[in-house]
PDB file of C-alpha atoms in Angstrom:
ATOM      1  CA  MET D   1       0.000   0.000   0.000  1.00  0.00           C
ATOM      2  CA  LYS D   2       1.378   3.443  -0.911  1.00  0.00           C
ATOM      3  CA  ILE D   3       1.328   5.514   2.277  1.00  0.00           C
ATOM      4  CA  ASN D   4       2.884   8.994   2.428  1.00  0.00           C
ATOM      5  CA  GLY D   5       5.441   8.126  -0.208  1.00  0.00           C
ATOM      6  CA  ALA D   6       6.416   4.731   1.237  1.00  0.00           C
ATOM      7  CA  GLU D   7       5.392   1.216   0.268  1.00  0.00           C
ATOM      8  CA  LEU D   8       3.947  -0.368   3.408  1.00  0.00           C
ATOM      9  CA  VAL D   9       2.888  -3.984   3.790  1.00  0.00           C
ATOM     10  CA  VAL D  10      -0.490  -3.923   5.549  1.00  0.00           C
ATOM     11  CA  GLU D  11      -2.778  -6.756   6.637  1.00  0.00           C
ATOM     12  CA  ALA D  12      -6.321  -6.582   7.973  1.00  0.00           C
ATOM     13  CA  PHE D  13      -8.246  -9.310   9.779  1.00  0.00           C
ATOM     14  CA  GLY D  14     -11.853  -9.568  10.879  1.00  0.00           C
ATOM     15  CA  PRO D  15     -15.204  -8.167   9.724  1.00  0.00           C
ATOM     16  CA  GLU D  16     -14.996  -5.015   7.635  1.00  0.00           C
ATOM     17  CA  ASP D  17     -17.968  -3.521   9.464  1.00  0.00           C
ATOM     18  CA  ALA D  18     -16.466  -4.102  12.923  1.00  0.00           C
ATOM     19  CA  PRO D  19     -14.710  -1.409  14.991  1.00  0.00           C
ATOM     20  CA  ALA D  20     -11.089  -1.003  13.970  1.00  0.00           C
ATOM     21  CA  MET D  21      -7.908  -1.630  15.921  1.00  0.00           C
ATOM     22  CA  ILE D  22      -4.540  -0.553  14.502  1.00  0.00           C
ATOM     23  CA  VAL D  23      -1.526  -2.175  16.163  1.00  0.00           C
ATOM     24  CA  HIS D  24       1.999  -0.783  15.855  1.00  0.00           C
ATOM     25  CA  HIS D  25       4.920  -3.172  16.279  1.00  0.00           C
ATOM     26  CA  GLY D  26       8.043  -2.330  18.265  1.00  0.00           C
ATOM     27  CA  ALA D  27      11.780  -2.345  17.561  1.00  0.00           C
ATOM     28  CA  PRO D  28      12.154  -0.129  14.471  1.00  0.00           C
ATOM     29  CA  GLY D  29      14.497  -1.850  12.049  1.00  0.00           C
ATOM     30  CA  LEU D  30      13.984  -5.195  13.805  1.00  0.00           C
ATOM     31  CA  GLY D  31      10.269  -5.590  14.411  1.00  0.00           C
ATOM     32  CA  SER D  32       7.478  -6.410  11.991  1.00  0.00           C
ATOM     33  CA  ARG D  33       3.755  -7.065  11.805  1.00  0.00           C
ATOM     34  CA  SER D  34       4.296 -10.724  12.762  1.00  0.00           C
ATOM     35  CA  GLU D  35       4.198 -10.022  16.508  1.00  0.00           C
ATOM     36  CA  PRO D  36       1.040  -7.860  16.422  1.00  0.00           C
ATOM     37  CA  THR D  37      -0.573 -10.498  14.206  1.00  0.00           C
ATOM     38  CA  ARG D  38       0.059 -13.195  16.808  1.00  0.00           C
ATOM     39  CA  SER D  39      -0.824 -10.957  19.740  1.00  0.00           C
ATOM     40  CA  PHE D  40      -3.918  -9.162  18.456  1.00  0.00           C
ATOM     41  CA  GLY D  41      -5.072 -11.361  15.592  1.00  0.00           C
ATOM     42  CA  PRO D  42      -7.351 -13.317  17.962  1.00  0.00           C
ATOM     43  CA  PHE D  43      -9.432 -10.160  18.486  1.00  0.00           C
ATOM     44  CA  ALA D  44     -10.517 -10.315  14.842  1.00  0.00           C
ATOM     45  CA  ASP D  45     -13.591 -12.170  16.091  1.00  0.00           C
ATOM     46  CA  ARG D  46     -14.911  -8.779  17.235  1.00  0.00           C
ATOM     47  CA  MET D  47     -12.625  -6.150  15.654  1.00  0.00           C
ATOM     48  CA  ARG D  48     -11.150  -5.215  12.301  1.00  0.00           C
ATOM     49  CA  VAL D  49      -7.494  -5.714  13.313  1.00  0.00           C
ATOM     50  CA  ILE D  50      -5.008  -3.863  11.114  1.00  0.00           C
ATOM     51  CA  VAL D  51      -1.276  -4.573  11.366  1.00  0.00           C
ATOM     52  CA  PHE D  52       1.590  -3.406   9.181  1.00  0.00           C
ATOM     53  CA  ASP D  53       5.335  -3.183   8.797  1.00  0.00           C
ATOM     54  CA  ALA D  54       6.262   0.415   9.573  1.00  0.00           C
ATOM     55  CA  ARG D  55       8.417   2.258   7.052  1.00  0.00           C
ATOM     56  CA  GLY D  56      11.981   1.050   7.469  1.00  0.00           C
ATOM     57  CA  SER D  57      10.967  -2.257   9.049  1.00  0.00           C
ATOM     58  CA  GLY D  58       9.947  -5.746   7.985  1.00  0.00           C
ATOM     59  CA  GLU D  59       8.937  -5.956   4.328  1.00  0.00           C
ATOM     60  CA  SER D  60       8.074  -2.270   3.948  1.00  0.00           C
ATOM     61  CA  SER D  61      10.271   0.163   2.056  1.00  0.00           C
ATOM     62  CA  ASP D  62      13.161   2.116   3.553  1.00  0.00           C
ATOM     63  CA  ASP D  63      11.818   5.563   2.724  1.00  0.00           C
ATOM     64  CA  GLU D  64      12.839   8.187   5.236  1.00  0.00           C
ATOM     65  CA  PRO D  65      12.198  10.010   7.479  1.00  0.00           C
ATOM     66  CA  PHE D  66      12.217   7.561  10.379  1.00  0.00           C
ATOM     67  CA  THR D  67      10.691   9.937  12.904  1.00  0.00           C
ATOM     68  CA  HIS D  68       7.864   9.639  15.390  1.00  0.00           C
ATOM     69  CA  GLU D  69       5.973  12.330  13.510  1.00  0.00           C
ATOM     70  CA  GLN D  70       6.201  10.359  10.266  1.00  0.00           C
ATOM     71  CA  TRP D  71       5.229   7.053  11.853  1.00  0.00           C
ATOM     72  CA  VAL D  72       2.216   8.764  13.487  1.00  0.00           C
ATOM     73  CA  ALA D  73       1.254  10.282  10.125  1.00  0.00           C
ATOM     74  CA  ASP D  74       1.487   6.832   8.533  1.00  0.00           C
ATOM     75  CA  VAL D  75      -0.901   5.396  11.127  1.00  0.00           C
ATOM     76  CA  ASP D  76      -3.399   8.143  10.400  1.00  0.00           C
ATOM     77  CA  ALA D  77      -3.112   7.585   6.659  1.00  0.00           C
ATOM     78  CA  ILE D  78      -3.800   3.877   7.159  1.00  0.00           C
ATOM     79  CA  ARG D  79      -6.837   4.740   9.283  1.00  0.00           C
ATOM     80  CA  GLU D  80      -8.085   7.071   6.580  1.00  0.00           C
ATOM     81  CA  HIS D  81      -7.455   4.526   3.823  1.00  0.00           C
ATOM     82  CA  PHE D  82      -9.694   1.992   5.551  1.00  0.00           C
ATOM     83  CA  GLY D  83     -12.339   4.644   6.167  1.00  0.00           C
ATOM     84  CA  TYR D  84     -12.542   4.638   9.958  1.00  0.00           C
ATOM     85  CA  ASP D  85     -13.357   7.796  11.917  1.00  0.00           C
ATOM     86  CA  ARG D  86     -12.125   6.299  15.181  1.00  0.00           C
ATOM     87  CA  ILE D  87      -9.861   3.410  16.093  1.00  0.00           C
ATOM     88  CA  VAL D  88      -8.518   1.493  19.031  1.00  0.00           C
ATOM     89  CA  MET D  89      -4.807   2.310  18.976  1.00  0.00           C
ATOM     90  CA  ALA D  90      -2.437  -0.339  20.310  1.00  0.00           C
ATOM     91  CA  GLY D  91       1.324  -0.685  20.493  1.00  0.00           C
ATOM     92  CA  GLY D  92       4.046  -2.526  22.353  1.00  0.00           C
ATOM     93  CA  SER D  93       7.553  -1.430  23.314  1.00  0.00           C
ATOM     94  CA  TYR D  94       8.635   1.226  20.773  1.00  0.00           C
ATOM     95  CA  GLY D  95       5.235   0.752  19.162  1.00  0.00           C
ATOM     96  CA  GLY D  96       3.813   2.002  22.443  1.00  0.00           C
ATOM     97  CA  PHE D  97       5.705   5.264  21.947  1.00  0.00           C
ATOM     98  CA  ILE D  98       3.973   5.725  18.611  1.00  0.00           C
ATOM     99  CA  ALA D  99       0.588   4.654  20.005  1.00  0.00           C
ATOM    100  CA  MET D 100       0.815   7.283  22.761  1.00  0.00           C
ATOM    101  CA  GLU D 101       2.000   9.946  20.320  1.00  0.00           C
ATOM    102  CA  TYR D 102      -0.887   9.099  18.000  1.00  0.00           C
ATOM    103  CA  ALA D 103      -3.393   9.466  20.849  1.00  0.00           C
ATOM    104  CA  ILE D 104      -1.832  12.831  21.731  1.00  0.00           C
ATOM    105  CA  ALA D 105      -1.803  14.107  18.138  1.00  0.00           C
ATOM    106  CA  HIS D 106      -5.249  12.768  17.173  1.00  0.00           C
ATOM    107  CA  PRO D 107      -7.373  12.557  20.326  1.00  0.00           C
ATOM    108  CA  ASP D 108     -10.644  12.619  18.407  1.00  0.00           C
ATOM    109  CA  ARG D 109      -9.585   9.560  16.410  1.00  0.00           C
ATOM    110  CA  VAL D 110      -8.892   7.239  19.351  1.00  0.00           C
ATOM    111  CA  SER D 111     -11.697   5.396  21.126  1.00  0.00           C
ATOM    112  CA  ALA D 112      -9.328   3.421  23.369  1.00  0.00           C
ATOM    113  CA  LEU D 113      -5.589   2.977  23.866  1.00  0.00           C
ATOM    114  CA  ILE D 114      -3.784  -0.297  24.618  1.00  0.00           C
ATOM    115  CA  LEU D 115      -0.130  -0.169  25.642  1.00  0.00           C
ATOM    116  CA  ARG D 116       2.269  -3.027  26.306  1.00  0.00           C
ATOM    117  CA  ASP D 117       5.725  -2.878  27.909  1.00  0.00           C
ATOM    118  CA  THR D 118       6.531   0.680  26.927  1.00  0.00           C
ATOM    119  CA  ALA D 119       7.724   3.965  28.424  1.00  0.00           C
ATOM    120  CA  ALA D 120       7.010   7.680  28.378  1.00  0.00           C
ATOM    121  CA  ASP D 121      10.680   8.736  28.545  1.00  0.00           C
ATOM    122  CA  THR D 122      14.198   7.321  28.809  1.00  0.00           C
ATOM    123  CA  ALA D 123      14.517   7.625  32.584  1.00  0.00           C
ATOM    124  CA  HIS D 124      14.671   3.864  33.125  1.00  0.00           C
ATOM    125  CA  ASP D 125      17.037   2.980  30.293  1.00  0.00           C
ATOM    126  CA  HIS D 126      19.998   2.668  32.653  1.00  0.00           C
ATOM    127  CA  LEU D 127      18.238  -0.263  34.327  1.00  0.00           C
ATOM    128  CA  ALA D 128      18.327  -2.208  31.062  1.00  0.00           C
ATOM    129  CA  VAL D 129      22.072  -1.724  30.850  1.00  0.00           C
ATOM    130  CA  ASP D 130      22.460  -2.868  34.464  1.00  0.00           C
ATOM    131  CA  ARG D 131      20.374  -5.981  33.862  1.00  0.00           C
ATOM    132  CA  ALA D 132      22.269  -6.868  30.714  1.00  0.00           C
ATOM    133  CA  ARG D 133      25.528  -6.576  32.613  1.00  0.00           C
ATOM    134  CA  THR D 134      24.413  -8.648  35.618  1.00  0.00           C
ATOM    135  CA  THR D 135      22.180 -11.331  34.074  1.00  0.00           C
ATOM    136  CA  ASP D 136      22.974 -14.888  35.126  1.00  0.00           C
ATOM    137  CA  ARG D 137      21.370 -16.629  32.137  1.00  0.00           C
ATOM    138  CA  THR D 138      24.063 -15.736  29.600  1.00  0.00           C
ATOM    139  CA  VAL D 139      27.078 -13.501  29.077  1.00  0.00           C
ATOM    140  CA  ILE D 140      26.255 -10.378  27.097  1.00  0.00           C
ATOM    141  CA  PRO D 141      29.392  -9.100  25.322  1.00  0.00           C
ATOM    142  CA  GLN D 142      30.500  -5.680  26.499  1.00  0.00           C
ATOM    143  CA  TRP D 143      30.306  -4.274  22.965  1.00  0.00           C
ATOM    144  CA  ALA D 144      26.597  -5.222  22.856  1.00  0.00           C
ATOM    145  CA  ILE D 145      25.943  -3.713  26.288  1.00  0.00           C
ATOM    146  CA  ASP D 146      27.590  -0.491  25.116  1.00  0.00           C
ATOM    147  CA  ARG D 147      25.135  -0.277  22.202  1.00  0.00           C
ATOM    148  CA  ILE D 148      21.867  -0.774  24.109  1.00  0.00           C
ATOM    149  CA  GLY D 149      19.589   2.094  23.160  1.00  0.00           C
ATOM    150  CA  THR D 150      22.286   4.001  21.296  1.00  0.00           C
ATOM    151  CA  GLY D 151      21.603   3.508  17.574  1.00  0.00           C
ATOM    152  CA  ARG D 152      25.272   3.061  16.715  1.00  0.00           C
ATOM    153  CA  PHE D 153      25.377   0.328  14.079  1.00  0.00           C
ATOM    154  CA  THR D 154      27.351   0.272  10.867  1.00  0.00           C
ATOM    155  CA  SER D 155      25.609  -2.577   9.026  1.00  0.00           C
ATOM    156  CA  ASP D 156      22.740  -5.039   9.095  1.00  0.00           C
ATOM    157  CA  ASP D 157      25.217  -7.763  10.042  1.00  0.00           C
ATOM    158  CA  GLU D 158      26.333  -5.842  13.123  1.00  0.00           C
ATOM    159  CA  LEU D 159      22.703  -5.255  14.124  1.00  0.00           C
ATOM    160  CA  ARG D 160      22.058  -8.989  13.674  1.00  0.00           C
ATOM    161  CA  ASP D 161      24.979  -9.840  15.970  1.00  0.00           C
ATOM    162  CA  TYR D 162      23.655  -7.407  18.567  1.00  0.00           C
ATOM    163  CA  TRP D 163      20.141  -8.872  18.357  1.00  0.00           C
ATOM    164  CA  ARG D 164      21.551 -12.371  18.776  1.00  0.00           C
ATOM    165  CA  ALA D 165      23.482 -11.251  21.875  1.00  0.00           C
ATOM    166  CA  ILE D 166      20.571  -9.625  23.721  1.00  0.00           C
ATOM    167  CA  LEU D 167      17.706 -11.947  22.774  1.00  0.00           C
ATOM    168  CA  PRO D 168      18.193 -14.133  25.890  1.00  0.00           C
ATOM    169  CA  LEU D 169      17.123 -11.171  28.042  1.00  0.00           C
ATOM    170  CA  TYR D 170      13.609 -10.795  26.664  1.00  0.00           C
ATOM    171  CA  ASP D 171      11.543 -13.708  27.962  1.00  0.00           C
ATOM    172  CA  HIS D 172      10.982 -14.627  31.583  1.00  0.00           C
ATOM    173  CA  ARG D 173      11.552 -18.294  30.732  1.00  0.00           C
ATOM    174  CA  HIS D 174      14.518 -18.440  28.417  1.00  0.00           C
ATOM    175  CA  ASP D 175      14.241 -20.805  25.449  1.00  0.00           C
ATOM    176  CA  PRO D 176      17.338 -20.824  23.175  1.00  0.00           C
ATOM    177  CA  ALA D 177      15.383 -22.499  20.377  1.00  0.00           C
ATOM    178  CA  LYS D 178      12.824 -19.708  20.476  1.00  0.00           C
ATOM    179  CA  ASP D 179      15.616 -17.130  20.291  1.00  0.00           C
ATOM    180  CA  ALA D 180      17.107 -18.880  17.253  1.00  0.00           C
ATOM    181  CA  ALA D 181      13.745 -18.923  15.479  1.00  0.00           C
ATOM    182  CA  ARG D 182      13.168 -15.239  16.239  1.00  0.00           C
ATOM    183  CA  LEU D 183      16.619 -14.334  14.955  1.00  0.00           C
ATOM    184  CA  ALA D 184      16.100 -16.302  11.741  1.00  0.00           C
ATOM    185  CA  ALA D 185      12.758 -14.586  11.097  1.00  0.00           C
ATOM    186  CA  THR D 186      14.027 -11.037  11.581  1.00  0.00           C
ATOM    187  CA  ARG D 187      14.659  -8.623   8.706  1.00  0.00           C
ATOM    188  CA  PHE D 188      17.321  -6.085   9.629  1.00  0.00           C
ATOM    189  CA  HIS D 189      17.290  -2.372   8.746  1.00  0.00           C
ATOM    190  CA  TYR D 190      20.156  -0.815  10.668  1.00  0.00           C
ATOM    191  CA  ARG D 191      19.563   2.732   9.393  1.00  0.00           C
ATOM    192  CA  THR D 192      16.028   2.683  10.791  1.00  0.00           C
ATOM    193  CA  HIS D 193      17.272   1.375  14.114  1.00  0.00           C
ATOM    194  CA  ASN D 194      19.972   4.056  14.232  1.00  0.00           C
ATOM    195  CA  ALA D 195      17.460   6.807  13.546  1.00  0.00           C
ATOM    196  CA  ALA D 196      15.037   5.515  16.168  1.00  0.00           C
ATOM    197  CA  PHE D 197      17.519   5.238  18.992  1.00  0.00           C
ATOM    198  CA  GLY D 198      20.283   7.616  17.944  1.00  0.00           C
ATOM    199  CA  GLN D 199      18.115  10.527  16.808  1.00  0.00           C
ATOM    200  CA  ASN D 200      14.571  10.148  18.142  1.00  0.00           C
ATOM    201  CA  MET D 201      15.109   8.836  21.639  1.00  0.00           C
ATOM    202  CA  PRO D 202      17.570  11.350  23.159  1.00  0.00           C
ATOM    203  CA  GLY D 203      14.818  13.985  23.297  1.00  0.00           C
ATOM    204  CA  TYR D 204      11.905  11.624  23.952  1.00  0.00           C
ATOM    205  CA  ASP D 205       9.692  12.631  26.885  1.00  0.00           C
ATOM    206  CA  LEU D 206       5.901  12.377  26.690  1.00  0.00           C
ATOM    207  CA  LYS D 207       5.187  12.866  30.389  1.00  0.00           C
ATOM    208  CA  PRO D 208       3.940  16.466  30.137  1.00  0.00           C
ATOM    209  CA  LYS D 209       1.432  15.456  27.428  1.00  0.00           C
ATOM    210  CA  LEU D 210       0.057  12.246  28.927  1.00  0.00           C
ATOM    211  CA  PRO D 211      -2.558  13.937  31.181  1.00  0.00           C
ATOM    212  CA  GLY D 212      -4.203  15.156  27.973  1.00  0.00           C
ATOM    213  CA  ILE D 213      -5.052  11.594  26.889  1.00  0.00           C
ATOM    214  CA  THR D 214      -8.693  11.162  27.859  1.00  0.00           C
ATOM    215  CA  CYS D 215      -9.689   7.924  26.130  1.00  0.00           C
ATOM    216  CA  PRO D 216      -9.901   4.660  28.111  1.00  0.00           C
ATOM    217  CA  THR D 217      -6.339   3.346  28.452  1.00  0.00           C
ATOM    218  CA  LEU D 218      -4.958  -0.079  29.330  1.00  0.00           C
ATOM    219  CA  VAL D 219      -1.290  -0.348  30.318  1.00  0.00           C
ATOM    220  CA  THR D 220       0.198  -3.850  30.481  1.00  0.00           C
ATOM    221  CA  VAL D 221       3.718  -4.964  31.431  1.00  0.00           C
ATOM    222  CA  GLY D 222       5.646  -8.079  32.380  1.00  0.00           C
ATOM    223  CA  ARG D 223       6.995  -8.159  35.922  1.00  0.00           C
ATOM    224  CA  HIS D 224      10.420  -9.266  34.680  1.00  0.00           C
ATOM    225  CA  ASP D 225      10.714  -6.932  31.687  1.00  0.00           C
ATOM    226  CA  TRP D 226      14.409  -6.053  31.381  1.00  0.00           C
ATOM    227  CA  ARG D 227      13.936  -3.275  28.787  1.00  0.00           C
ATOM    228  CA  THR D 228      10.887  -1.279  29.910  1.00  0.00           C
ATOM    229  CA  PRO D 229      10.351  -2.186  33.567  1.00  0.00           C
ATOM    230  CA  VAL D 230       7.176  -2.002  35.614  1.00  0.00           C
ATOM    231  CA  GLU D 231       8.245   1.387  36.947  1.00  0.00           C
ATOM    232  CA  ALA D 232       8.055   2.841  33.439  1.00  0.00           C
ATOM    233  CA  SER D 233       4.509   1.573  32.958  1.00  0.00           C
ATOM    234  CA  GLN D 234       3.537   2.889  36.391  1.00  0.00           C
ATOM    235  CA  VAL D 235       4.580   6.385  35.317  1.00  0.00           C
ATOM    236  CA  ILE D 236       2.281   6.144  32.283  1.00  0.00           C
ATOM    237  CA  ALA D 237      -0.647   4.807  34.319  1.00  0.00           C
ATOM    238  CA  ASP D 238      -0.203   7.549  36.916  1.00  0.00           C
ATOM    239  CA  LEU D 239      -0.225  10.335  34.325  1.00  0.00           C
ATOM    240  CA  ILE D 240      -3.040   9.237  31.992  1.00  0.00           C
ATOM    241  CA  PRO D 241      -6.370   9.904  33.725  1.00  0.00           C
ATOM    242  CA  ASP D 242      -8.085   6.707  34.907  1.00  0.00           C
ATOM    243  CA  ALA D 243      -5.617   4.444  33.084  1.00  0.00           C
ATOM    244  CA  ARG D 244      -5.633   0.808  34.172  1.00  0.00           C
ATOM    245  CA  LEU D 245      -2.295  -0.917  34.869  1.00  0.00           C
ATOM    246  CA  VAL D 246      -2.043  -4.717  34.717  1.00  0.00           C
ATOM    247  CA  VAL D 247       1.221  -6.459  35.653  1.00  0.00           C
ATOM    248  CA  PHE D 248       1.868  -9.962  34.356  1.00  0.00           C
ATOM    249  CA  GLU D 249       3.807 -11.777  37.043  1.00  0.00           C
ATOM    250  CA  HIS D 250       5.226 -14.568  34.868  1.00  0.00           C
ATOM    251  CA  SER D 251       6.381 -12.540  31.882  1.00  0.00           C
ATOM    252  CA  GLY D 252       9.320 -10.574  30.610  1.00  0.00           C
ATOM    253  CA  HIS D 253       9.021  -8.094  27.740  1.00  0.00           C
ATOM    254  CA  SER D 254       6.215 -10.000  25.995  1.00  0.00           C
ATOM    255  CA  PRO D 255       3.297 -10.931  28.277  1.00  0.00           C
ATOM    256  CA  GLN D 256       1.074 -11.093  25.176  1.00  0.00           C
ATOM    257  CA  LEU D 257       3.097 -14.156  24.154  1.00  0.00           C
ATOM    258  CA  GLU D 258       4.231 -15.520  27.521  1.00  0.00           C
ATOM    259  CA  GLU D 259       0.817 -15.329  29.257  1.00  0.00           C
ATOM    260  CA  THR D 260      -1.343 -15.398  26.164  1.00  0.00           C
ATOM    261  CA  GLU D 261      -4.636 -16.494  27.681  1.00  0.00           C
ATOM    262  CA  ARG D 262      -4.544 -13.968  30.490  1.00  0.00           C
ATOM    263  CA  PHE D 263      -3.426 -11.168  28.164  1.00  0.00           C
ATOM    264  CA  GLN D 264      -6.296 -11.809  25.793  1.00  0.00           C
ATOM    265  CA  ARG D 265      -8.765 -12.001  28.669  1.00  0.00           C
ATOM    266  CA  VAL D 266      -7.512  -8.693  30.097  1.00  0.00           C
ATOM    267  CA  VAL D 267      -7.767  -6.970  26.712  1.00  0.00           C
ATOM    268  CA  ARG D 268     -11.263  -8.359  26.064  1.00  0.00           C
ATOM    269  CA  ASP D 269     -12.450  -7.187  29.468  1.00  0.00           C
ATOM    270  CA  PHE D 270     -10.966  -3.760  28.799  1.00  0.00           C
ATOM    271  CA  LEU D 271     -12.675  -3.493  25.412  1.00  0.00           C
ATOM    272  CA  ASP D 272     -15.967  -4.480  27.013  1.00  0.00           C
ATOM    273  CA  GLU D 273     -15.546  -1.829  29.728  1.00  0.00           C
ATOM    274  CA  ALA D 274     -14.618   0.760  27.095  1.00  0.00           C
ATOM    275  CA  GLY D 275     -17.711  -0.148  25.059  1.00  0.00           C
ATOM    276  CA  VAL D 276     -15.667  -1.097  21.981  1.00  0.00           C
ATOM    277  CA  GLY D 277     -16.295  -4.133  19.809  1.00  0.00           C
TER     278      GLY D 277
END
């Protein structure tokens, strides 16, 4: 689909006349629509679930700019293409940054907001570095620790080596076979990753704007998330009026995959309470 000058790969599931949910994946330059498809695809029994590879990620084109403003504009263009006045906006990790920014930029377009393992600023990033350095499940090379959240990669191969090194940190229950499969399935776009973390993140701070989000908001996080800890989600839940925070006690960075049944139940209950779907 041609969106704002980029070729984006977009998929939609569920009844065309159902309320819409657009889900933004995380990890620019590493992530893709595959995770949102697994995580939110089951809600296609009641929603029109729309997932896509953001520009510079997955199978979509590498057309710059790779900025939050552009990614937000792409979400709105996708919404407009499908003809929806309002959507449920969802996003995990870095996708949560874009989901929050979309809700701030287009408050009249968002009927509900679903966030997963994300943050409103970079205040907790040092904890990720500490956890990578002290983990007892593997040895993270110092060069990889030095690059966490920096956007300093010179090639796709170097980004692949970094991803391989830090993958053991993500799940609460480490499964090397799962890491290998995830690595093999990843498409690498190091320039996107560099822009996201080297250019966008140094000035990232949504805290002053979060009280202006008035739609029903669900904030979910894994208790053992090494990258965006519970404290980061607590900040979001405290600042968005009447936001609901749910902590998944047996999950790392991906409770939607590690505690699938409970995650889906929590989201369904939230949608019911919000009167959506």
